[in-house]
Each structure stands twice: as C-alpha cells, then as structure tokens.
Amino acid sequence: MNRLVGYVFSALACVVLFGCAHPITMNPDLAAVTVPAGAKPIAKKVGYHIPDALRSVEVTTPGGGGDKVRYFPYRDIEPGFYKALSESFTSVTKVRNPKDFAALQAGGVSLLITPEVTTNSSSDGAFTWPPTQFSVKLVCTIVDAAGQPVETIRVSGEGGATFSEFKSNFSLAAVRASNDALAKLVKALVESPALRK
C-alpha cells in the first residue's frame, strides 16, 4: 500500500513539474478542402511522397495550463493533403520511391510533390489544456519526372478555438489550422503558372 501511495505521489509530482502531453489530432475536415470557385484543376498527373518514417513521427507542442499536446503531423494531415492535390490536379498517386524517375515517367507522372510540415500551438488558458491557437506551415517541393526543380509552394494556416468551442472537441484549433493551410495550398497550386506549363 505504501508503495502504491509512493507511485501516486511520484506521478503527481511529474504532472506538476513537467505537465502532461495530451493526444489530439490535426485531421482536417475534407469537405472544407475544395478548389476555389471558378478555378480549374491542372490537367496533369502528380505524385506525392511522404516517407513512412515521417508518418510515425509524433510531435509535442504547448497547450494550456502548463500542459502540452502531442500528435502526428504527417499522418494526420495526409488525407487532407491528398484531397488538396486531388482538387488541384486531374490525377494523383502516392509514390513509394521518389528517386525512381524511370517509374515516374512510365506511370505518366508529370510532377512529384514532397511536403514538409511544421506546426506549433499555444493557449491563453491557465486552467484548460487544449490549445487555443494552432499553426501549420506547409512547404511543398515540386520537381518534374526527371527530378528537375519546378516550383516551391509555401503556405501557412492558423486556427483558433475558445473554451466554449473546444470543450466538445479538444482538437478544434488544430483542425481549423489544417483546414486553413490546405485551402491556401489548393489556391497556391492552381494559381501557379509554373505548374501549368
């Protein structure tokens, strides 16, 4: 019994000293990821590559009340990223080996897109842990099927949530930031002259 009490006090001490890292997701609302009104998708087949190692990377950023939040940026945003590319181009495929240019050309892939995802969060709440502000930065490096640079697209998304909103969805600020970043990505892609050549 004394040992159990000791474990409890040790756990409480860790919480006080270091805070907790609560799990959330950045999973975007796919219905919110659409091509802007009047814009036409680019008539090209594109491939995208996200290494498996990045899909398994868990990131920890600040929450409220001294706590933190943890999530998987690449794994969470990938469905929305695929939707963004599907809205921007007429055909999209996942690429396993981005260095196999012969396979890309044989498969009819015109462009290869590799995303880099950077996130951050914060909260103005002293007693609640979910973030009230969240940011997502996407840098998409785009090369042709021969590996030659074509374009680099950079967008940033911001999302906010108040206590009355996130009390039923602790991930709300992150979801809104993902939605914002992906909507901006679609716009940047379809409006890029370099990608339509």
CSV table of C-alpha atoms in Angstrom, one decimal:
chain,number,residue,atom,x,y,z
A,1,MET,CA,0.0,0.0,0.0
A,2,ASN,CA,2.8,2.4,0.9
A,3,ARG,CA,4.5,1.6,-2.4
A,4,LEU,CA,1.2,2.4,-4.3
A,5,VAL,CA,0.9,5.8,-2.4
A,6,GLY,CA,4.5,6.5,-3.4
A,7,TYR,CA,3.8,5.8,-7.0
A,8,VAL,CA,0.8,8.1,-6.9
A,9,PHE,CA,2.8,10.9,-5.4
A,10,SER,CA,5.6,10.4,-7.9
A,11,ALA,CA,3.1,10.7,-10.8
A,12,LEU,CA,1.5,13.8,-9.3
A,13,ALA,CA,5.0,15.4,-8.9
A,14,CYS,CA,5.7,14.7,-12.6
A,15,VAL,CA,2.5,16.3,-13.6
A,16,VAL,CA,3.2,19.4,-11.5
A,17,LEU,CA,6.8,19.7,-12.7
A,18,PHE,CA,6.5,18.7,-16.3
A,19,GLY,CA,2.8,18.9,-17.2
A,20,CYS,CA,1.1,16.3,-19.4
A,21,ALA,CA,1.2,15.7,-23.1
A,22,HIS,CA,-2.4,15.2,-24.2
A,23,PRO,CA,-3.2,13.4,-27.5
A,24,ILE,CA,-5.0,15.4,-30.2
A,25,THR,CA,-5.3,15.2,-34.0
A,26,MET,CA,-4.8,17.6,-36.8
A,27,ASN,CA,-7.2,15.6,-39.1
A,28,PRO,CA,-8.7,18.2,-41.4
A,29,ASP,CA,-12.4,18.4,-42.5
A,30,LEU,CA,-12.1,17.0,-46.0
A,31,ALA,CA,-15.3,18.8,-47.1
A,32,ALA,CA,-13.5,22.1,-46.4
A,33,VAL,CA,-10.7,21.3,-48.8
A,34,THR,CA,-12.0,22.5,-52.2
A,35,VAL,CA,-10.8,24.3,-55.3
A,36,PRO,CA,-11.7,28.0,-55.3
A,37,ALA,CA,-14.8,29.0,-57.2
A,38,GLY,CA,-14.0,29.5,-60.9
A,39,ALA,CA,-10.6,27.8,-60.7
A,40,LYS,CA,-9.9,24.8,-62.9
A,41,PRO,CA,-7.7,21.8,-61.9
A,42,ILE,CA,-4.4,21.5,-63.7
A,43,ALA,CA,-4.6,18.7,-66.3
A,44,LYS,CA,-1.6,16.7,-65.1
A,45,LYS,CA,-1.0,13.5,-63.1
A,46,VAL,CA,1.0,14.2,-60.0
A,47,GLY,CA,2.7,12.0,-57.4
A,48,TYR,CA,3.4,12.8,-53.8
A,49,HIS,CA,5.8,11.2,-51.4
A,50,ILE,CA,5.7,11.2,-47.6
A,51,PRO,CA,8.4,8.8,-46.1
A,52,ASP,CA,7.0,6.2,-43.7
A,53,ALA,CA,9.4,7.4,-41.1
A,54,LEU,CA,7.7,10.8,-41.1
A,55,ARG,CA,4.3,9.3,-40.8
A,56,SER,CA,5.3,7.8,-37.5
A,57,VAL,CA,6.8,11.0,-36.1
A,58,GLU,CA,4.9,12.3,-33.0
A,59,VAL,CA,5.3,16.0,-32.2
A,60,THR,CA,4.8,17.7,-28.8
A,61,THR,CA,3.9,21.4,-28.6
A,62,PRO,CA,2.5,23.7,-25.9
A,63,GLY,CA,-1.1,23.5,-24.6
A,64,GLY,CA,-2.7,25.4,-21.8
A,65,GLY,CA,-2.2,25.3,-18.0
A,66,GLY,CA,1.5,24.3,-18.4
A,67,ASP,CA,0.5,21.1,-20.3
A,68,LYS,CA,1.4,20.0,-23.8
A,69,VAL,CA,-0.3,18.3,-26.7
A,70,ARG,CA,1.0,15.5,-28.9
A,71,TYR,CA,0.0,14.4,-32.4
A,72,PHE,CA,1.3,13.0,-35.7
A,73,PRO,CA,1.5,15.9,-38.2
A,74,TYR,CA,2.2,13.9,-41.4
A,75,ARG,CA,-0.1,11.0,-40.6
A,76,ASP,CA,-2.9,13.3,-39.5
A,77,ILE,CA,-2.7,15.7,-42.5
A,78,GLU,CA,-2.1,13.2,-45.3
A,79,PRO,CA,-5.8,12.5,-46.1
A,80,GLY,CA,-6.3,16.3,-46.4
A,81,PHE,CA,-3.1,16.7,-48.4
A,82,TYR,CA,-4.3,14.0,-50.8
A,83,LYS,CA,-7.7,15.8,-51.1
A,84,ALA,CA,-5.9,19.1,-51.8
A,85,LEU,CA,-3.9,17.6,-54.6
A,86,SER,CA,-7.0,15.9,-56.0
A,87,GLU,CA,-8.7,19.3,-56.1
A,88,SER,CA,-5.7,20.9,-57.8
A,89,PHE,CA,-4.8,18.2,-60.4
A,90,THR,CA,-6.8,15.8,-62.6
A,91,SER,CA,-4.9,12.7,-61.2
A,92,VAL,CA,-2.9,12.0,-58.0
A,93,THR,CA,-0.9,8.9,-57.0
A,94,LYS,CA,1.2,8.0,-53.9
A,95,VAL,CA,4.8,7.5,-54.8
A,96,ARG,CA,6.9,5.0,-52.8
A,97,ASN,CA,10.3,5.7,-54.3
A,98,PRO,CA,10.8,9.3,-55.3
A,99,LYS,CA,14.2,8.6,-56.9
A,100,ASP,CA,12.8,6.1,-59.4
A,101,PHE,CA,12.4,8.6,-62.2
A,102,ALA,CA,12.0,5.9,-64.8
A,103,ALA,CA,9.0,4.5,-63.0
A,104,LEU,CA,7.5,8.0,-62.6
A,105,GLN,CA,7.8,8.7,-66.3
A,106,ALA,CA,6.5,5.2,-67.2
A,107,GLY,CA,3.5,5.8,-64.9
A,108,GLY,CA,2.7,9.1,-66.6
A,109,VAL,CA,3.6,11.3,-63.5
A,110,SER,CA,4.4,14.8,-64.6
A,111,LEU,CA,5.2,16.3,-61.2
A,112,LEU,CA,6.4,14.9,-57.9
A,113,ILE,CA,5.4,16.8,-54.7
A,114,THR,CA,7.1,16.3,-51.4
A,115,PRO,CA,5.6,18.2,-48.4
A,116,GLU,CA,7.3,19.4,-45.3
A,117,VAL,CA,5.0,20.0,-42.3
A,118,THR,CA,5.9,22.3,-39.4
A,119,THR,CA,3.4,23.0,-36.5
A,120,ASN,CA,3.1,25.0,-33.3
A,121,SER,CA,0.5,25.7,-30.7
A,122,SER,CA,-0.2,27.8,-27.7
A,123,SER,CA,-3.0,28.7,-25.3
A,124,ASP,CA,-4.2,31.6,-23.3
A,125,GLY,CA,-5.9,29.3,-20.8
A,126,ALA,CA,-4.4,28.8,-17.4
A,127,PHE,CA,-6.7,26.0,-16.3
A,128,THR,CA,-7.5,24.1,-19.5
A,129,TRP,CA,-5.0,22.1,-21.6
A,130,PRO,CA,-6.4,22.2,-25.2
A,131,PRO,CA,-4.6,24.8,-27.4
A,132,THR,CA,-6.5,28.0,-28.3
A,133,GLN,CA,-4.1,28.8,-31.1
A,134,PHE,CA,-2.5,26.4,-33.6
A,135,SER,CA,-0.4,26.9,-36.7
A,136,VAL,CA,0.5,24.7,-39.7
A,137,LYS,CA,3.2,25.5,-42.2
A,138,LEU,CA,3.4,23.5,-45.4
A,139,VAL,CA,6.4,23.7,-47.8
A,140,CYS,CA,5.9,21.7,-50.9
A,141,THR,CA,8.9,21.0,-53.1
A,142,ILE,CA,7.8,20.2,-56.6
A,143,VAL,CA,10.0,18.6,-59.3
A,144,ASP,CA,9.3,17.1,-62.7
A,145,ALA,CA,9.5,13.4,-63.6
A,146,ALA,CA,13.2,13.8,-64.3
A,147,GLY,CA,13.9,15.3,-60.9
A,148,GLN,CA,14.4,18.9,-62.0
A,149,PRO,CA,13.0,21.7,-59.8
A,150,VAL,CA,9.8,23.2,-60.9
A,151,GLU,CA,8.3,25.2,-58.0
A,152,THR,CA,8.3,25.5,-54.2
A,153,ILE,CA,4.9,26.3,-52.6
A,154,ARG,CA,4.8,27.7,-49.1
A,155,VAL,CA,1.6,28.3,-47.2
A,156,SER,CA,0.7,28.9,-43.5
A,157,GLY,CA,-2.6,28.0,-41.8
A,158,GLU,CA,-3.9,29.4,-38.5
A,159,GLY,CA,-6.6,28.1,-36.3
A,160,GLY,CA,-8.2,29.3,-33.1
A,161,ALA,CA,-10.8,28.0,-30.6
A,162,THR,CA,-12.3,29.3,-27.5
A,163,PHE,CA,-13.2,27.2,-24.4
A,164,SER,CA,-16.9,27.1,-25.2
A,165,GLU,CA,-16.0,25.7,-28.7
A,166,PHE,CA,-13.3,23.2,-27.9
A,167,LYS,CA,-14.9,21.7,-24.7
A,168,SER,CA,-16.6,19.2,-27.1
A,169,ASN,CA,-13.6,18.9,-29.5
A,170,PHE,CA,-10.1,19.3,-27.9
A,171,SER,CA,-8.5,19.2,-31.4
A,172,LEU,CA,-10.6,22.1,-32.9
A,173,ALA,CA,-7.8,24.7,-33.2
A,174,ALA,CA,-5.6,22.1,-34.9
A,175,VAL,CA,-8.3,21.0,-37.3
A,176,ARG,CA,-9.0,24.6,-38.2
A,177,ALA,CA,-5.3,25.3,-38.8
A,178,SER,CA,-5.1,22.2,-41.1
A,179,ASN,CA,-8.2,23.3,-43.0
A,180,ASP,CA,-6.8,26.8,-43.5
A,181,ALA,CA,-3.4,25.6,-44.6
A,182,LEU,CA,-4.8,23.1,-47.1
A,183,ALA,CA,-7.3,25.6,-48.6
A,184,LYS,CA,-4.4,28.0,-49.1
A,185,LEU,CA,-2.4,25.2,-50.7
A,186,VAL,CA,-5.1,24.4,-53.2
A,187,LYS,CA,-5.3,28.1,-54.2
A,188,ALA,CA,-1.5,28.4,-54.5
A,189,LEU,CA,-1.2,25.3,-56.6
A,190,VAL,CA,-4.0,26.1,-59.1
A,191,GLU,CA,-2.7,29.7,-59.4
A,192,SER,CA,0.9,28.7,-60.1
A,193,PRO,CA,1.9,29.5,-63.7
A,194,ALA,CA,4.9,27.2,-63.4
A,195,LEU,CA,2.8,24.2,-62.7
A,196,ARG,CA,0.5,24.7,-65.7
A,197,LYS,CA,3.4,24.8,-68.2
